[in-house]
Coordinates of C-alpha atoms and ligand atoms in Angstrom, one line a residue:
X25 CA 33.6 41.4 -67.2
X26 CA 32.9 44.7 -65.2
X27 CA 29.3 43.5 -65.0
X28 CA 28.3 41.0 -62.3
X29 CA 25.1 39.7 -64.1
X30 CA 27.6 38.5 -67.0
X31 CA 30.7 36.6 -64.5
X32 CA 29.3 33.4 -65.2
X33 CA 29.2 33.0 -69.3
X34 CA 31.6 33.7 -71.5
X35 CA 32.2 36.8 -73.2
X36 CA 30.4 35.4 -76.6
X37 CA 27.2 34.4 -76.4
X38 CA 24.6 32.3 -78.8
X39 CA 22.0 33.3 -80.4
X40 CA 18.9 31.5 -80.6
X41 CA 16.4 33.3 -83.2
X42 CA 18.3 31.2 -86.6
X43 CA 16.8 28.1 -84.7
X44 CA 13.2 29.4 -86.1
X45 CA 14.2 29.5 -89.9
X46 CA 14.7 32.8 -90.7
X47 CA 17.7 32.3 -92.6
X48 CA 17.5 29.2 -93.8
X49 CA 15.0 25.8 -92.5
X50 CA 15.9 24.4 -89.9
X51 CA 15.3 21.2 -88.1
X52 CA 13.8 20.9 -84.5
X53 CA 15.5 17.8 -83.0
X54 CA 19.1 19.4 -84.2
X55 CA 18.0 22.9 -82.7
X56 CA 17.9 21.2 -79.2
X57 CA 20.8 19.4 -79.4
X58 CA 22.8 22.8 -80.5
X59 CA 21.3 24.8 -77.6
X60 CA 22.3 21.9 -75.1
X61 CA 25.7 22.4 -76.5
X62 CA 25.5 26.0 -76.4
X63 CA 24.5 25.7 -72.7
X64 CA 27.0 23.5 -71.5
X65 CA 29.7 25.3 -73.1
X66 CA 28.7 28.5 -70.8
X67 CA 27.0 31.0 -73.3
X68 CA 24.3 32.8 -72.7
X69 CA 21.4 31.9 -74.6
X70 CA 19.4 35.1 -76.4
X71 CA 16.0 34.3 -77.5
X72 CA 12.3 36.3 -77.5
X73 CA 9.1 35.3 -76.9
X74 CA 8.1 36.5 -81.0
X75 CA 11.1 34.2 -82.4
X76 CA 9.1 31.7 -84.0
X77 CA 5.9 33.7 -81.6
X78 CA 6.7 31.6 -78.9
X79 CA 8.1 28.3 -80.6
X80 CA 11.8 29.5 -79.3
X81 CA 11.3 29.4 -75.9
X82 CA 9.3 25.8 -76.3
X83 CA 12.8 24.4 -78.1
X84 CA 14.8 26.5 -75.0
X85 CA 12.7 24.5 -72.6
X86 CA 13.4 20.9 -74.7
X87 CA 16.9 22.3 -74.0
X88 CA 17.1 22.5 -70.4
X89 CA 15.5 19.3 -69.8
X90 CA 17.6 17.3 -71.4
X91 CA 21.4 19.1 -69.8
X92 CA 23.7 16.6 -68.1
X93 CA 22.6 16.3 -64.3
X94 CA 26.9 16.4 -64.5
X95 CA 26.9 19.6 -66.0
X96 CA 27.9 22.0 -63.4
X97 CA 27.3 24.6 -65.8
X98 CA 24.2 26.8 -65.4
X99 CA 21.9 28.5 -68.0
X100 CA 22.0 31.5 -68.8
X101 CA 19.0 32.7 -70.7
X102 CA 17.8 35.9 -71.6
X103 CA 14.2 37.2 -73.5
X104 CA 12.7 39.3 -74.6
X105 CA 8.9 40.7 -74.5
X106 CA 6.9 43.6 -77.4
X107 CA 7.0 42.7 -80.1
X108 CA 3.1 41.9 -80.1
X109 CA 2.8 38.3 -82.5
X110 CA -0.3 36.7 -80.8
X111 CA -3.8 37.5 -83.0
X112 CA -5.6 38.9 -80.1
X113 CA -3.3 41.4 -78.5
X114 CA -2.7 45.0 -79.9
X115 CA -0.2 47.4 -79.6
X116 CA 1.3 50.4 -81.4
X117 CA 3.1 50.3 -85.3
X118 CA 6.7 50.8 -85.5
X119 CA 8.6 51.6 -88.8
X120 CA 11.7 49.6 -88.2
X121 CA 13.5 50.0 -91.6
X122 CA 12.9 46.7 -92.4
X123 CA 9.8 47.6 -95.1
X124 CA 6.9 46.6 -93.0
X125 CA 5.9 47.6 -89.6
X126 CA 6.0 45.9 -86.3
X127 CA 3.4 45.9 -83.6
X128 CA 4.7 46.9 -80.0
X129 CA 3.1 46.9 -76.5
X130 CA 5.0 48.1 -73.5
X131 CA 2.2 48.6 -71.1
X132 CA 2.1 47.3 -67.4
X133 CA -0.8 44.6 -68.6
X134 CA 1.3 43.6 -71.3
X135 CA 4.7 43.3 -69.8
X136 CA 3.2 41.5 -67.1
X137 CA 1.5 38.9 -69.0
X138 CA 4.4 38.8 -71.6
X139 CA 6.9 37.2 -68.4
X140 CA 4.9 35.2 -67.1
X141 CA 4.3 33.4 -70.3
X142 CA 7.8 33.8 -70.9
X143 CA 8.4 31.5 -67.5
X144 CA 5.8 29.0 -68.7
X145 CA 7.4 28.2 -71.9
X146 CA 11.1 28.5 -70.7
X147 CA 10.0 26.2 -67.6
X148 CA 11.8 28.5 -65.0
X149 CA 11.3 29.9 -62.2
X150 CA 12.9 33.3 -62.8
X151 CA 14.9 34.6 -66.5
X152 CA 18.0 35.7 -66.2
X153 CA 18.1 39.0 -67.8
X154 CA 14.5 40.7 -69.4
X155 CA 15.0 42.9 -72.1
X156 CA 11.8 45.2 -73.5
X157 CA 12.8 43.8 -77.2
X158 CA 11.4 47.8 -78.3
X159 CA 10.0 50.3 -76.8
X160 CA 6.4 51.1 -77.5
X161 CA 5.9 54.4 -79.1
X162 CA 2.5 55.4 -77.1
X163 CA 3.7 53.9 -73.7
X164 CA 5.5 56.1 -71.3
X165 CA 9.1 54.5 -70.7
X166 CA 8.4 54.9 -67.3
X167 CA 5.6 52.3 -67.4
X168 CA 7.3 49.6 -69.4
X169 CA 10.7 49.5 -67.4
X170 CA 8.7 50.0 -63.6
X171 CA 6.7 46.5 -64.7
X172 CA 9.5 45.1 -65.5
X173 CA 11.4 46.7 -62.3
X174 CA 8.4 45.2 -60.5
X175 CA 9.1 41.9 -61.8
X176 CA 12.7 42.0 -60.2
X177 CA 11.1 42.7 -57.0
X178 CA 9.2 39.5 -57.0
X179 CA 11.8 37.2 -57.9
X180 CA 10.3 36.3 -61.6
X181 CA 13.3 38.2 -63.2
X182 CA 16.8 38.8 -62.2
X183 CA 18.3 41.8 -64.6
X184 CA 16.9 43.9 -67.0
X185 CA 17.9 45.1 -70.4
X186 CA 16.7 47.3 -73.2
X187 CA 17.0 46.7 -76.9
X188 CA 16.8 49.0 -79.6
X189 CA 16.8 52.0 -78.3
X190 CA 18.9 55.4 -78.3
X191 CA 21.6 56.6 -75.7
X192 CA 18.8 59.4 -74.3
X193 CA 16.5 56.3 -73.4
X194 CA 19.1 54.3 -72.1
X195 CA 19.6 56.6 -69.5
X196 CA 16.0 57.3 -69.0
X197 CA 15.8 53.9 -67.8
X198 CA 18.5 53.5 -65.7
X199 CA 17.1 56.3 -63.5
X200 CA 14.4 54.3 -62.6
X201 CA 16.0 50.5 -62.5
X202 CA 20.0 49.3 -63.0
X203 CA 20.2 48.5 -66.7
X204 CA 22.4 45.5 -66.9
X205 CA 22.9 45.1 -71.1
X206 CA 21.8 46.6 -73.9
X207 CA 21.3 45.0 -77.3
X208 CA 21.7 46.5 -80.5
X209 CA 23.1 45.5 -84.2
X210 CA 26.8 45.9 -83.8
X211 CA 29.8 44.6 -85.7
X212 CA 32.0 45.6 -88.1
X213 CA 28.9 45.9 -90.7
X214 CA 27.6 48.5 -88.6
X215 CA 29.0 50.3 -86.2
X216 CA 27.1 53.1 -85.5
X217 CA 26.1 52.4 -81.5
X218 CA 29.8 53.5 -81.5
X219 CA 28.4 57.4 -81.7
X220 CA 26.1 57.9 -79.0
X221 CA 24.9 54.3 -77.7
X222 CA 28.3 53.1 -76.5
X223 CA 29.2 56.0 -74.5
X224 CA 26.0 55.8 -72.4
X225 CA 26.0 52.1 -71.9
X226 CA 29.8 52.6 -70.8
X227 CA 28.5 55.5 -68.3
X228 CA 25.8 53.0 -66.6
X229 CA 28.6 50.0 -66.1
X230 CA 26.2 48.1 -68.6
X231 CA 26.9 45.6 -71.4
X232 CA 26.4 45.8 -75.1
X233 CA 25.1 42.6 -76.2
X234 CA 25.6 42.9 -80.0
X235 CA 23.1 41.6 -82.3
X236 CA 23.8 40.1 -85.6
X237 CA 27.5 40.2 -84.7
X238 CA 28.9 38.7 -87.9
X239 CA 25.9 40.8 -90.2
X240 CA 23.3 38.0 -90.0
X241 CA 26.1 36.0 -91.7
X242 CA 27.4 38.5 -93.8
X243 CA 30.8 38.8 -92.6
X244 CA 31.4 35.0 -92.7
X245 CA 32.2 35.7 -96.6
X246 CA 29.6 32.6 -97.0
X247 CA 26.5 34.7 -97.9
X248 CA 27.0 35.7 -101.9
X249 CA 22.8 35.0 -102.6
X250 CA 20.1 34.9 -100.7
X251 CA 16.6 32.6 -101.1
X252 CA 13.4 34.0 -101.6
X253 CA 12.0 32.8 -98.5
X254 CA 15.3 34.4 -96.6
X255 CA 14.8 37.0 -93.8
X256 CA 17.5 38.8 -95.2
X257 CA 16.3 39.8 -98.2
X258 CA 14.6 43.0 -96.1
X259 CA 18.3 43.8 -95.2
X260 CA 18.9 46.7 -97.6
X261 CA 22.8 45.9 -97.4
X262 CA 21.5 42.7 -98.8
X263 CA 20.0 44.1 -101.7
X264 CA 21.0 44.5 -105.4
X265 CA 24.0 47.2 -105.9
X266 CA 24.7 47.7 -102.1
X267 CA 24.6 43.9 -101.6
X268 CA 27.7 43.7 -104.4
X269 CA 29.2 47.1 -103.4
X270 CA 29.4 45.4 -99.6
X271 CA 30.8 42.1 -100.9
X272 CA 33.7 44.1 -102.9
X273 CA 34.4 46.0 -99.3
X274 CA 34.4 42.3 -97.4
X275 CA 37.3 41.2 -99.3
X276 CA 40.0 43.4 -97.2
X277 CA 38.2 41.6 -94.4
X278 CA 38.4 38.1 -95.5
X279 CA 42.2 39.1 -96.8
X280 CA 43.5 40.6 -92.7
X281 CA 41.4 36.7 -91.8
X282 CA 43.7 34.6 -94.3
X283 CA 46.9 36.4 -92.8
X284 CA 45.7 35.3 -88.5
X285 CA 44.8 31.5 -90.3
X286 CA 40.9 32.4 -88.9
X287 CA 37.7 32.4 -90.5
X288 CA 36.5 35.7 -91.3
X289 CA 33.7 34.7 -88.9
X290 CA 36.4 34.2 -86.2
X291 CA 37.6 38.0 -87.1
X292 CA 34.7 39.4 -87.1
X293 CA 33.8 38.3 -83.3
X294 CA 38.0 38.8 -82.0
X295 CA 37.3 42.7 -83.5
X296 CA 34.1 42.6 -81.1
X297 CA 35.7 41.0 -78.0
X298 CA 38.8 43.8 -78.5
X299 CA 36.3 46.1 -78.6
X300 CA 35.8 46.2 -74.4
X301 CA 35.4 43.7 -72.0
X302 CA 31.4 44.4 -71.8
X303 CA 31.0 43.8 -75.3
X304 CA 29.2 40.6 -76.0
X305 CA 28.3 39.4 -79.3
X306 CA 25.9 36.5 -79.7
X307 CA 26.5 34.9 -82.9
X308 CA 24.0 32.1 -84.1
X309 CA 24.3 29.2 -86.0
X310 CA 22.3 26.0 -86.4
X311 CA 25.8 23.7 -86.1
X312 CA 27.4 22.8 -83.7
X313 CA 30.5 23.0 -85.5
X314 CA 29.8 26.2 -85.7
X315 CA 29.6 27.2 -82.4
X316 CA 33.3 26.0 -81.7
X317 CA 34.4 28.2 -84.7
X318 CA 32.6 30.9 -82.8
X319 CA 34.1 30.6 -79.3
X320 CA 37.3 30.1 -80.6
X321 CA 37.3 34.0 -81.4
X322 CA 37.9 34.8 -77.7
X323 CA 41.4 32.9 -78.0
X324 CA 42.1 35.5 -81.3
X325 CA 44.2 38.4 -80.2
X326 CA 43.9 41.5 -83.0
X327 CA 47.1 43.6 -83.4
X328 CA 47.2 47.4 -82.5
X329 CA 48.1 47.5 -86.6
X330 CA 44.9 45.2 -87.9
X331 CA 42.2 47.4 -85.4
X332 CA 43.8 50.4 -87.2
X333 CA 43.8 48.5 -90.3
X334 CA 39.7 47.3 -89.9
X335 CA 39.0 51.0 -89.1
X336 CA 39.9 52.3 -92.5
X337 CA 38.3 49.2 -94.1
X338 CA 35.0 49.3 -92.4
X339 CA 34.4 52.9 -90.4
X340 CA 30.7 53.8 -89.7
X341 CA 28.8 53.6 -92.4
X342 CA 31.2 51.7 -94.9
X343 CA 28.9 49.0 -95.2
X344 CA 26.3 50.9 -97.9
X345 CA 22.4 50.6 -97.3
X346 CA 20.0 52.3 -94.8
X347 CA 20.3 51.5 -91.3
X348 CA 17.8 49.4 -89.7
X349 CA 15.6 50.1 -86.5
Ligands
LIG7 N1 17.3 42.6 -80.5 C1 17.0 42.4 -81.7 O1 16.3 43.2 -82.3 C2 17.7 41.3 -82.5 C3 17.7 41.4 -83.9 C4 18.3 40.3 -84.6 C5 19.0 39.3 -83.9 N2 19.0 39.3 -82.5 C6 19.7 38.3 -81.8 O2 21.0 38.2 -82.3 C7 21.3 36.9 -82.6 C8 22.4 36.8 -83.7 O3 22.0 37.6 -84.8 P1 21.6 36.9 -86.2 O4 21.2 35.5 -86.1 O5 20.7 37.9 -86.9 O6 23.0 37.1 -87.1 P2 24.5 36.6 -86.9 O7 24.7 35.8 -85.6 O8 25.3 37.7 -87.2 O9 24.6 35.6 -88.1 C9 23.9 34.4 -88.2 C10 24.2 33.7 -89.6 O10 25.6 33.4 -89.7 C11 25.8 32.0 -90.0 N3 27.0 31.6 -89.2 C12 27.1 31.6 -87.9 N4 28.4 31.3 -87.6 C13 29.0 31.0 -88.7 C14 30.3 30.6 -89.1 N5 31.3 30.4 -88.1 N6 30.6 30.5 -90.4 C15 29.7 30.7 -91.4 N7 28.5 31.1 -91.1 C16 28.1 31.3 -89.8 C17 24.5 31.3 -89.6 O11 24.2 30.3 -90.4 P3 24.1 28.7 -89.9 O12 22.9 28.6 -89.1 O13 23.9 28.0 -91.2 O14 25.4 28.4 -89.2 C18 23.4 32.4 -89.8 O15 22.9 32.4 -91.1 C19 20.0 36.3 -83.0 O16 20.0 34.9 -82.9 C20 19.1 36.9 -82.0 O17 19.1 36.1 -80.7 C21 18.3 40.3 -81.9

C-alpha cells in the first residue's frame, strides 16, 4: 500500500453499518463478537456516527473492550461525522438519489462536537482516519476540512478522509490538509469513480475505500428479493425491471466465479484488489464465516483474460438504474 495510514491493515477492510439492520435484523451480542473477529484479523473497521445514530460506535466500543490483551494486533477504526440524526441539531437537505433527503452539517461547531462524541462512544483517545461522511451544501469546504485539519493538530484524529464527493472537491481539500482515503460506491455494480474520481485520488497518493464493494450484497448472487423493511429497496438497481435486468447481467459474473472455484462474493472483491494497490473495499457481513470468505479474495489472482472478460460484462453503467449520491 503506497499509503502509510493503511500499512497496518489489510488491503480489504469490514464494514460495520449491516451490524445496525439495514439489510436484514441483526443481533447485538453476535455483532460484537464479528467486529472482535474483524479486529483481530487486521481490517479496518468503517463505521459513522449516524449508523444506527450513534448505536455503531457503542457496539465498536463493546468491541475493543473485549480484544485479547494477546492480540498484538491494533484497531484500526475509521468514522465518519454529517450526516445530522440527533433531534436537536440542523443542517442543510441533500438529495442523495435515494428518494428522500438527508440532513448535512459541516460547520466548525458541528464537526467539532461531531469528534468528540465520536471519541466518547468509540472509547479512544484519537480515530484513526475522520472522514466528512458528505459535504454540506451551505458550508464552505474550507470550513469543514480546516475543523477537521484542526482536529489533527490536537491529537484527537490521525488522518482525514472525504466521502461522497467529486474529483474537483477532492482536490479542494487536499490543498488545505493531506487527504489520506476517499470513500465512494465502487465495484463492479458501479464503476463510475473510474471517470473522474480515481484519477484525482491517484494524483493525491490517496486511497479509495470502496463502499458497498459487493452492491450491498448484490454481487454475492444471494440477493433475488428483498423485505419490506430492507434498506435496499431505495436502491433503484433493486427495483422491479432493473432489479431483473441486473440479475440476467450477474449471471456472466457468477459463471467467470464457478470457473476460479470462488464465490462470486470472492470475485467481486479479487476484481477490486486488481484494481490498484490503494483500492480498499470494505465488505460487511453479520458472520463470521463470512468474513473469511471475504479475506480470502486477497489470495484470488484474476487473469489479464477474466479483467478483460468483466470489462465487457460489467463496463460503467451496465448495471441499469440511476446512480445514487
Ligand atoms: N460512505 C457511505 O456513504 C457509505 C454508504 C454505504 C456503505 N458504506 C460502508 O460500506 C460498508 C459496506 O457496504 P454495504 O454494507 O452497503 O454493502 P456490501 O458490503 O457490498 O454488502 C453487504 C451485504 O452483503 C452480504 N454479504 C457479505 N459478504 C457476503 C458473502 N461472502 N456472501 C454472501 N453475502 C455476503 C451481507 O449479508 P450478511 O450480513 O447476511 O452476511 C450484506 O447484506 C458499510 O458497512 C459501510 O461501512 C458507506
Amino acid at each position: 500500500m503506497t499509503n502509510k495510514v493503511f500499512q497496518a491493515v489489510k488491503q480489504i477492510g469490514y464494514g460495520a453499518m449491516g451490524l445496525e439492520g439495514y439489510y436484514g435484523a441483526s443481533d447485538d451480542t453476535q455483532a460484537v463478537q464479528t467486529l472482535v473477529y474483524a479486529i483481530e484479523q487486521g481490517m479496518m473497521i468503517d463505521t459513522a456516527d449516524a449508523y444506527g445514530a450513534g448505536h455503531n460506535e457503542d457496539l465498536i466500543k463493546q468491541a475493543l473492550q473485549q480484544i485479547n490483551p494477546q492480540n498484538q494486533q491494533p484497531a484500526f477504526i475509521a468514522t465518519k461525522f454529517g450526516i445530522v440524526f440527533e433531534e436537536d441539531q440542523t443542517g442543510s437537505q441533500l438529495d442523495t438519489g435515494w428518494g428522500f433527503p438527508l440532513t448535512i452539517n459541516g460547520t466548525k461547531e458541528y464537526v467539532t462536537r461531531a469528534i468528540d462524541q465520536s471519541l466518547e462512544r468509540l472509547g479512544v483517545d484519537s480515530i484513526d482516519l475522520l472522514y466528512a461522511h458528505y459535504l454540506d451544501p451551505n458550508t464552505p469546504l474550507e470550513e469543514t476540512i480546516a475543523a477537521m485539519a484542526e482536529a489533527v493538530k490536537v491529537g484527537k484524529v490521525k488522518a482525514i478522509g472525504l466521502s461522497n464527493v467529486t474529483a474537483d472537491e477532492i482536490l479542494r481539500a487536499h490543498a488545505i490538509h493531506p487527504i489520506s482515503a476517499v470513500q465512494y460506491e465502487y465495484s463492479l455494480f458501479r464503476r463510475e469513480a473510474e471517470s473522474e474520481i480515481l484519477p484525482a485520488i491517484n494524483q493525491i497518493g490517496a486511497a479509495l475505500v470502496c463502499w458497498s464493494p459487493l452492491g450491498a450484497g448484490f454481487l454475492t448472487g444471494q440477493v433475488q428479493e428483498l423485505d419490506e423493511n430492507d434498506f435496499r429497496n431505495n436502491n433503484p438497481k433493486m427495483q422491479g425491471e432493473n432489479f431483473t435486468s441486473n440479475l440476467e447481467r450477474l449471471e456472466a459474473i457468477k459463471a467467470i466465479a464457478q470457473e476460479y472455484a470462488i464465490t462470486p462474493a470472492q470475485l467481486a472483491l479479487a476484481w477490486l484488489v486488481a484494481q490498484g494497490d490503494n483500492i480498499i473495499p470494505i465488505p460487511g457481513s453479520r458472520k463470521i464465516s463470512r468474513i473469511d470468505e471475504n479475506l480470502k479474495a486477497l489470495d484470488v489472482k484474476l487473469s489479464a483474460e477474466t479483467l478483460r472478460q468483466l470489462d465487457e460484462i460489467a463496463p460503467i453503467g451496465a448495471f441499469k438504474g440511476a446512480t445514487l449520491v
